[in-house]
Amino acid sequence: MEQKKDTLLEIHDLSVSFRMYDHGLEQKDLKVISDLHLTVYPGEVIAIAGSSGSGKSLLASAILGILPGNAKVQGHLHYKGQELTPERQRQLRGKEIALVPQSVSFLDPLMKVGAQVEGRKTQELGKKRKQLWKRLELPEKTRQLYPFQLSGGMARRVLVSTALITDAELIVADEPTPGMSLDQALEALKMFREMADEGKAVILITHDIDLAVEFADRVAVFYAGTTVETAWASDFKQGADRLRHPYSKALWNALPQNGFQPIEGFQPYAGNLPQGCLFAPRCPHKTEVCEKEVPPVRECRGGEVRCYYGS
């Protein structure tokens, strides 16, 4: 994939596991993300696509450092060339790195919405919040409401505004648009696009590939807790033949407008991952080496693919 001079976020060989009870008092480590690879550049929106359970939301929590206490993180996370340690995550969280969480439960139920968005109120923040809410179609009276008084779509838009009002260099937006009307979703994504055009970066975690590729520069495809392909958004627009990994092609073909073609099998459970390529049990092109060895990430036609035979 074409390289830019500087990277904002680099993730290599990331693994996330959880210490859990197995039988009786016996404990085991359940690995849910393994050997994940992702690079984010300033000035881009990178969409992350994949089925439920592929590790998309866990990646967001790992970047922000908000995983539960029984989580174990291994691998390399670097932000602006420096290691993203737990201490540095605490320093950057909500300042240089902001999250649009998937769950509306992130809103404090005992605090009015306006105070949660503006934080320490200043005239400048108040003006910026009004501008954001006007574009997100949030009435001014929303400021005096509590989260339980919001509809699901309103709560989503409030969460989007909590991230956009910051001066963050990197926004991680985890499924930010469910519950919004199409016009509202398009406006929110347009605002993310504008941030990227100003030199910041957005990680857009989504199930809505069609909507995402209209605003994203690249798309990273996740499967069973790892990255199988990173492609230009234009590749997804042009069709399955432009994609490199068999799963990415299957994902494209499964979209309703592309024939809604399913493939046999299921994404493997984190506690029962196959040896070798994680997609091998469902892949029509697998060979013996696929079932024994994990393929490395390699460059292919201007993108990246984790497949021995992806082309």
CSV table of C-alpha atoms in Angstrom, one decimal:
chain,number,residue,atom,x,y,z
A,1,MET,CA,0.0,0.0,0.0
A,2,GLU,CA,1.2,3.5,-0.8
A,3,GLN,CA,3.1,4.9,2.1
A,4,LYS,CA,2.9,8.4,3.5
A,5,LYS,CA,5.8,10.0,5.3
A,6,ASP,CA,4.4,9.9,8.9
A,7,THR,CA,2.0,7.6,10.6
A,8,LEU,CA,-0.3,8.6,13.4
A,9,LEU,CA,-1.1,5.1,14.8
A,10,GLU,CA,0.8,1.9,14.2
A,11,ILE,CA,-0.5,-1.5,15.4
A,12,HIS,CA,1.6,-4.6,14.8
A,13,ASP,CA,1.1,-8.2,16.1
A,14,LEU,CA,-1.6,-7.1,18.5
A,15,SER,CA,-3.2,-9.8,20.7
A,16,VAL,CA,-5.8,-9.4,23.3
A,17,SER,CA,-6.8,-12.2,25.6
A,18,PHE,CA,-9.1,-12.5,28.7
A,19,ARG,CA,-8.4,-14.5,31.8
A,20,MET,CA,-11.5,-16.6,32.4
A,21,TYR,CA,-12.7,-19.5,34.5
A,22,ASP,CA,-12.9,-22.8,32.6
A,23,HIS,CA,-13.8,-25.8,34.7
A,24,GLY,CA,-14.4,-25.2,38.4
A,25,LEU,CA,-11.6,-22.9,39.7
A,26,GLU,CA,-9.4,-23.6,36.7
A,27,GLN,CA,-8.5,-20.5,34.7
A,28,LYS,CA,-7.5,-20.1,31.0
A,29,ASP,CA,-6.6,-17.3,28.7
A,30,LEU,CA,-9.2,-16.8,25.9
A,31,LYS,CA,-7.5,-15.0,23.0
A,32,VAL,CA,-10.0,-12.9,21.0
A,33,ILE,CA,-7.6,-10.8,19.0
A,34,SER,CA,-4.4,-12.2,17.5
A,35,ASP,CA,-1.6,-10.8,15.3
A,36,LEU,CA,-3.7,-7.8,14.3
A,37,HIS,CA,-2.1,-5.3,12.0
A,38,LEU,CA,-3.3,-1.7,11.3
A,39,THR,CA,-1.7,1.6,10.3
A,40,VAL,CA,-3.5,4.9,10.4
A,41,TYR,CA,-2.2,8.0,8.7
A,42,PRO,CA,-3.0,11.7,9.4
A,43,GLY,CA,-5.6,13.1,7.0
A,44,GLU,CA,-7.5,9.8,6.4
A,45,VAL,CA,-10.7,8.0,7.4
A,46,ILE,CA,-10.0,4.3,7.6
A,47,ALA,CA,-13.1,2.1,7.9
A,48,ILE,CA,-13.0,-1.2,9.8
A,49,ALA,CA,-15.5,-3.8,8.5
A,50,GLY,CA,-16.2,-7.4,9.4
A,51,SER,CA,-18.9,-9.5,11.0
A,52,SER,CA,-19.9,-9.3,14.6
A,53,GLY,CA,-17.3,-10.9,16.9
A,54,SER,CA,-14.4,-10.1,14.6
A,55,GLY,CA,-12.7,-7.8,17.2
A,56,LYS,CA,-13.6,-4.4,15.9
A,57,SER,CA,-14.9,-2.9,19.2
A,58,LEU,CA,-12.2,-4.6,21.2
A,59,LEU,CA,-9.6,-2.9,19.1
A,60,ALA,CA,-11.2,0.5,20.0
A,61,SER,CA,-11.0,-0.3,23.7
A,62,ALA,CA,-7.4,-1.5,23.3
A,63,ILE,CA,-6.4,1.8,21.6
A,64,LEU,CA,-8.1,3.8,24.4
A,65,GLY,CA,-6.8,1.6,27.2
A,66,ILE,CA,-10.3,0.9,28.6
A,67,LEU,CA,-10.3,-2.9,28.5
A,68,PRO,CA,-11.5,-4.7,31.7
A,69,GLY,CA,-9.0,-5.8,34.3
A,70,ASN,CA,-8.9,-9.4,33.2
A,71,ALA,CA,-7.6,-8.4,29.8
A,72,LYS,CA,-4.0,-9.0,28.7
A,73,VAL,CA,-2.6,-7.0,25.7
A,74,GLN,CA,0.5,-8.0,23.8
A,75,GLY,CA,2.1,-6.5,20.7
A,76,HIS,CA,3.0,-3.1,19.5
A,77,LEU,CA,0.9,0.1,19.7
A,78,HIS,CA,2.6,3.3,18.7
A,79,TYR,CA,1.0,6.8,18.6
A,80,LYS,CA,3.1,9.5,16.8
A,81,GLY,CA,6.1,7.1,16.9
A,82,GLN,CA,6.0,6.5,20.7
A,83,GLU,CA,4.7,3.5,22.5
A,84,LEU,CA,1.1,3.7,23.6
A,85,THR,CA,1.6,2.6,27.2
A,86,PRO,CA,-1.3,2.6,29.8
A,87,GLU,CA,0.0,5.8,31.3
A,88,ARG,CA,0.2,7.5,27.9
A,89,GLN,CA,-3.3,6.3,27.1
A,90,ARG,CA,-4.6,7.9,30.2
A,91,GLN,CA,-2.9,11.2,29.3
A,92,LEU,CA,-4.2,11.2,25.7
A,93,ARG,CA,-7.7,9.8,26.3
A,94,GLY,CA,-10.4,12.4,25.7
A,95,LYS,CA,-7.7,14.9,24.6
A,96,GLU,CA,-5.6,13.7,21.6
A,97,ILE,CA,-7.5,10.4,21.2
A,98,ALA,CA,-11.3,10.5,21.4
A,99,LEU,CA,-13.9,7.7,21.3
A,100,VAL,CA,-17.4,7.7,20.0
A,101,PRO,CA,-18.6,4.6,21.9
A,102,GLN,CA,-21.0,2.1,20.5
A,103,SER,CA,-23.1,1.9,23.7
A,104,VAL,CA,-25.2,4.9,24.8
A,105,SER,CA,-24.6,3.7,28.3
A,106,PHE,CA,-21.4,5.7,28.2
A,107,LEU,CA,-23.5,8.8,28.9
A,108,ASP,CA,-23.7,9.5,32.6
A,109,PRO,CA,-27.4,9.0,33.6
A,110,LEU,CA,-27.2,11.5,36.4
A,111,MET,CA,-25.8,14.4,34.4
A,112,LYS,CA,-27.6,16.6,32.0
A,113,VAL,CA,-26.5,16.1,28.4
A,114,GLY,CA,-25.2,19.7,27.8
A,115,ALA,CA,-22.7,19.4,30.7
A,116,GLN,CA,-21.4,16.1,29.4
A,117,VAL,CA,-20.7,17.5,25.9
A,118,GLU,CA,-19.2,20.8,27.0
A,119,GLY,CA,-17.4,19.7,30.1
A,120,ARG,CA,-15.9,22.8,31.7
A,121,LYS,CA,-18.2,25.3,30.0
A,122,THR,CA,-16.5,28.2,28.1
A,123,GLN,CA,-18.0,30.6,25.6
A,124,GLU,CA,-15.9,29.0,22.8
A,125,LEU,CA,-17.1,25.5,23.7
A,126,GLY,CA,-20.7,26.6,23.9
A,127,LYS,CA,-20.4,28.1,20.5
A,128,LYS,CA,-18.8,25.0,19.0
A,129,ARG,CA,-21.4,22.8,20.6
A,130,LYS,CA,-24.2,24.8,19.1
A,131,GLN,CA,-22.7,24.6,15.7
A,132,LEU,CA,-22.3,20.8,16.0
A,133,TRP,CA,-25.8,20.3,17.3
A,134,LYS,CA,-27.3,22.3,14.5
A,135,ARG,CA,-25.6,20.1,11.9
A,136,LEU,CA,-26.6,17.0,13.8
A,137,GLU,CA,-30.2,18.2,14.2
A,138,LEU,CA,-30.2,18.3,18.0
A,139,PRO,CA,-32.5,20.9,19.4
A,140,GLU,CA,-31.0,23.4,21.8
A,141,LYS,CA,-33.4,22.2,24.5
A,142,THR,CA,-31.5,18.9,24.5
A,143,ARG,CA,-28.9,20.5,26.6
A,144,GLN,CA,-31.2,20.4,29.7
A,145,LEU,CA,-32.2,16.8,29.2
A,146,TYR,CA,-30.9,13.7,30.9
A,147,PRO,CA,-29.8,10.6,28.8
A,148,PHE,CA,-33.0,8.6,29.6
A,149,GLN,CA,-35.0,11.4,28.0
A,150,LEU,CA,-33.2,10.9,24.6
A,151,SER,CA,-34.3,8.7,21.8
A,152,GLY,CA,-31.6,6.2,20.6
A,153,GLY,CA,-30.8,8.3,17.6
A,154,MET,CA,-30.5,11.5,19.7
A,155,ALA,CA,-28.2,9.7,22.1
A,156,ARG,CA,-26.0,8.6,19.2
A,157,ARG,CA,-25.7,12.1,17.9
A,158,VAL,CA,-24.8,13.4,21.4
A,159,LEU,CA,-22.0,10.8,21.6
A,160,VAL,CA,-20.7,11.9,18.2
A,161,SER,CA,-20.7,15.5,19.4
A,162,THR,CA,-18.7,14.7,22.5
A,163,ALA,CA,-15.8,13.5,20.3
A,164,LEU,CA,-16.1,16.2,17.6
A,165,ILE,CA,-16.0,19.0,20.2
A,166,THR,CA,-12.5,18.0,21.3
A,167,ASP,CA,-9.3,18.9,19.6
A,168,ALA,CA,-8.5,15.2,19.2
A,169,GLU,CA,-6.0,14.2,16.5
A,170,LEU,CA,-7.5,10.7,16.3
A,171,ILE,CA,-11.2,9.8,16.7
A,172,VAL,CA,-12.2,6.2,17.1
A,173,ALA,CA,-15.9,6.0,16.1
A,174,ASP,CA,-17.4,2.7,17.0
A,175,GLU,CA,-20.7,2.2,15.1
A,176,PRO,CA,-21.6,5.9,15.4
A,177,THR,CA,-24.7,6.0,13.1
A,178,PRO,CA,-27.3,3.3,14.1
A,179,GLY,CA,-30.6,4.9,15.1
A,180,MET,CA,-29.9,8.0,13.0
A,181,SER,CA,-31.9,8.9,9.9
A,182,LEU,CA,-30.0,8.6,6.6
A,183,ASP,CA,-29.6,12.4,6.4
A,184,GLN,CA,-28.3,12.5,10.0
A,185,ALA,CA,-25.9,9.6,9.4
A,186,LEU,CA,-24.6,11.2,6.2
A,187,GLU,CA,-24.0,14.5,8.0
A,188,ALA,CA,-22.1,12.8,10.9
A,189,LEU,CA,-19.9,11.0,8.4
A,190,LYS,CA,-19.4,14.2,6.5
A,191,MET,CA,-18.2,15.8,9.7
A,192,PHE,CA,-15.7,13.0,10.2
A,193,ARG,CA,-14.5,13.5,6.6
A,194,GLU,CA,-14.0,17.2,7.2
A,195,MET,CA,-11.9,16.4,10.3
A,196,ALA,CA,-9.7,14.1,8.2
A,197,ASP,CA,-9.4,16.7,5.5
A,198,GLU,CA,-8.0,19.1,8.2
A,199,GLY,CA,-5.2,16.6,8.9
A,200,LYS,CA,-6.7,14.5,11.7
A,201,ALA,CA,-7.6,10.9,11.4
A,202,VAL,CA,-10.7,8.8,12.0
A,203,ILE,CA,-11.1,5.1,12.6
A,204,LEU,CA,-14.6,4.3,11.6
A,205,ILE,CA,-15.9,0.9,12.9
A,206,THR,CA,-19.0,0.0,11.0
A,207,HIS,CA,-21.2,-2.8,9.5
A,208,ASP,CA,-22.5,-0.4,6.8
A,209,ILE,CA,-19.8,-0.8,4.2
A,210,ASP,CA,-21.8,1.0,1.5
A,211,LEU,CA,-22.0,4.1,3.5
A,212,ALA,CA,-18.5,4.0,4.8
A,213,VAL,CA,-16.8,3.7,1.5
A,214,GLU,CA,-18.3,7.0,0.4
A,215,PHE,CA,-16.3,8.8,3.1
A,216,ALA,CA,-13.4,6.5,3.8
A,217,ASP,CA,-9.9,6.4,2.2
A,218,ARG,CA,-9.2,2.8,3.1
A,219,VAL,CA,-11.0,-0.2,4.5
A,220,ALA,CA,-9.5,-2.8,6.8
A,221,VAL,CA,-11.4,-6.1,6.9
A,222,PHE,CA,-11.4,-8.1,10.1
A,223,TYR,CA,-12.1,-11.8,10.6
A,224,ALA,CA,-12.0,-13.8,13.8
A,225,GLY,CA,-9.9,-11.2,15.6
A,226,THR,CA,-7.3,-10.4,12.9
A,227,THR,CA,-6.8,-8.2,9.9
A,228,VAL,CA,-7.2,-10.1,6.6
A,229,GLU,CA,-7.0,-7.2,4.2
A,230,THR,CA,-6.5,-3.5,3.9
A,231,ALA,CA,-7.8,-2.0,0.6
A,232,TRP,CA,-8.6,1.3,-0.9
A,233,ALA,CA,-12.2,2.3,-0.5
A,234,SER,CA,-12.4,2.6,-4.3
A,235,ASP,CA,-11.6,-1.2,-4.5
A,236,PHE,CA,-14.9,-1.9,-2.7
A,237,LYS,CA,-16.8,0.4,-5.0
A,238,GLN,CA,-15.4,-1.4,-8.1
A,239,GLY,CA,-16.4,-4.9,-7.0
A,240,ALA,CA,-15.1,-8.3,-5.6
A,241,ASP,CA,-12.5,-8.7,-8.4
A,242,ARG,CA,-10.7,-5.7,-7.1
A,243,LEU,CA,-10.4,-7.2,-3.6
A,244,ARG,CA,-7.6,-9.6,-2.6
A,245,HIS,CA,-8.7,-11.9,0.2
A,246,PRO,CA,-11.3,-14.6,-0.2
A,247,TYR,CA,-13.2,-13.4,2.8
A,248,SER,CA,-13.3,-9.8,1.6
A,249,LYS,CA,-14.7,-11.1,-1.7
A,250,ALA,CA,-17.3,-13.1,0.2
A,251,LEU,CA,-18.2,-10.1,2.3
A,252,TRP,CA,-18.8,-8.0,-0.8
A,253,ASN,CA,-20.9,-10.7,-2.4
A,254,ALA,CA,-23.0,-11.1,0.7
A,255,LEU,CA,-24.2,-7.5,0.5
A,256,PRO,CA,-27.9,-7.4,-0.5
A,257,GLN,CA,-27.3,-5.3,-3.7
A,258,ASN,CA,-24.6,-7.8,-4.8
A,259,GLY,CA,-26.8,-10.9,-4.7
A,260,PHE,CA,-26.8,-11.6,-0.9
A,261,GLN,CA,-24.6,-14.7,-1.5
A,262,PRO,CA,-23.8,-16.6,1.7
A,263,ILE,CA,-20.8,-18.9,2.1
A,264,GLU,CA,-20.9,-22.1,4.1
A,265,GLY,CA,-19.7,-22.3,7.7
A,266,PHE,CA,-19.3,-19.7,10.5
A,267,GLN,CA,-16.7,-17.4,11.9
A,268,PRO,CA,-14.7,-19.5,14.5
A,269,TYR,CA,-15.2,-19.0,18.2
A,270,ALA,CA,-12.3,-17.4,20.0
A,271,GLY,CA,-11.9,-20.5,22.2
A,272,ASN,CA,-11.7,-22.8,19.2
A,273,LEU,CA,-9.6,-21.2,16.6
A,274,PRO,CA,-8.2,-23.4,13.8
A,275,GLN,CA,-4.5,-23.9,13.3
A,276,GLY,CA,-3.1,-21.9,10.4
A,277,CYS,CA,-5.2,-19.4,8.4
A,278,LEU,CA,-8.3,-18.6,10.4
A,279,PHE,CA,-10.5,-18.5,7.3
A,280,ALA,CA,-9.1,-21.8,5.9
A,281,PRO,CA,-12.1,-24.0,7.1
A,282,ARG,CA,-14.4,-21.9,4.9
A,283,CYS,CA,-12.1,-21.0,2.0
A,284,PRO,CA,-12.7,-22.7,-1.3
A,285,HIS,CA,-9.0,-22.1,-2.3
A,286,LYS,CA,-7.3,-23.6,0.8
A,287,THR,CA,-4.3,-25.8,0.5
A,288,GLU,CA,-2.4,-27.9,3.0
A,289,VAL,CA,-0.1,-25.0,3.9
A,290,CYS,CA,-3.1,-22.8,4.7
A,291,GLU,CA,-4.3,-25.3,7.4
A,292,LYS,CA,-0.9,-25.5,9.0
A,293,GLU,CA,0.6,-22.0,8.9
A,294,VAL,CA,-0.6,-18.5,9.6
A,295,PRO,CA,0.0,-16.4,6.5
A,296,PRO,CA,1.9,-13.2,7.0
A,297,VAL,CA,0.7,-9.8,5.9
A,298,ARG,CA,2.1,-8.9,2.5
A,299,GLU,CA,1.6,-6.1,-0.1
A,300,CYS,CA,-0.6,-6.9,-3.0
A,301,ARG,CA,-1.9,-4.6,-5.8
A,302,GLY,CA,-1.5,-1.4,-3.7
A,303,GLY,CA,-3.1,-3.0,-0.7
A,304,GLU,CA,-2.3,-5.5,2.0
A,305,VAL,CA,-3.5,-9.1,2.4
A,306,ARG,CA,-3.0,-11.9,4.9
A,307,CYS,CA,-3.3,-14.8,2.5
A,308,TYR,CA,-0.8,-17.1,0.7
A,309,TYR,CA,-2.8,-17.0,-2.5
A,310,GLY,CA,-4.7,-13.7,-2.4
A,311,SER,CA,-4.2,-11.8,-5.6
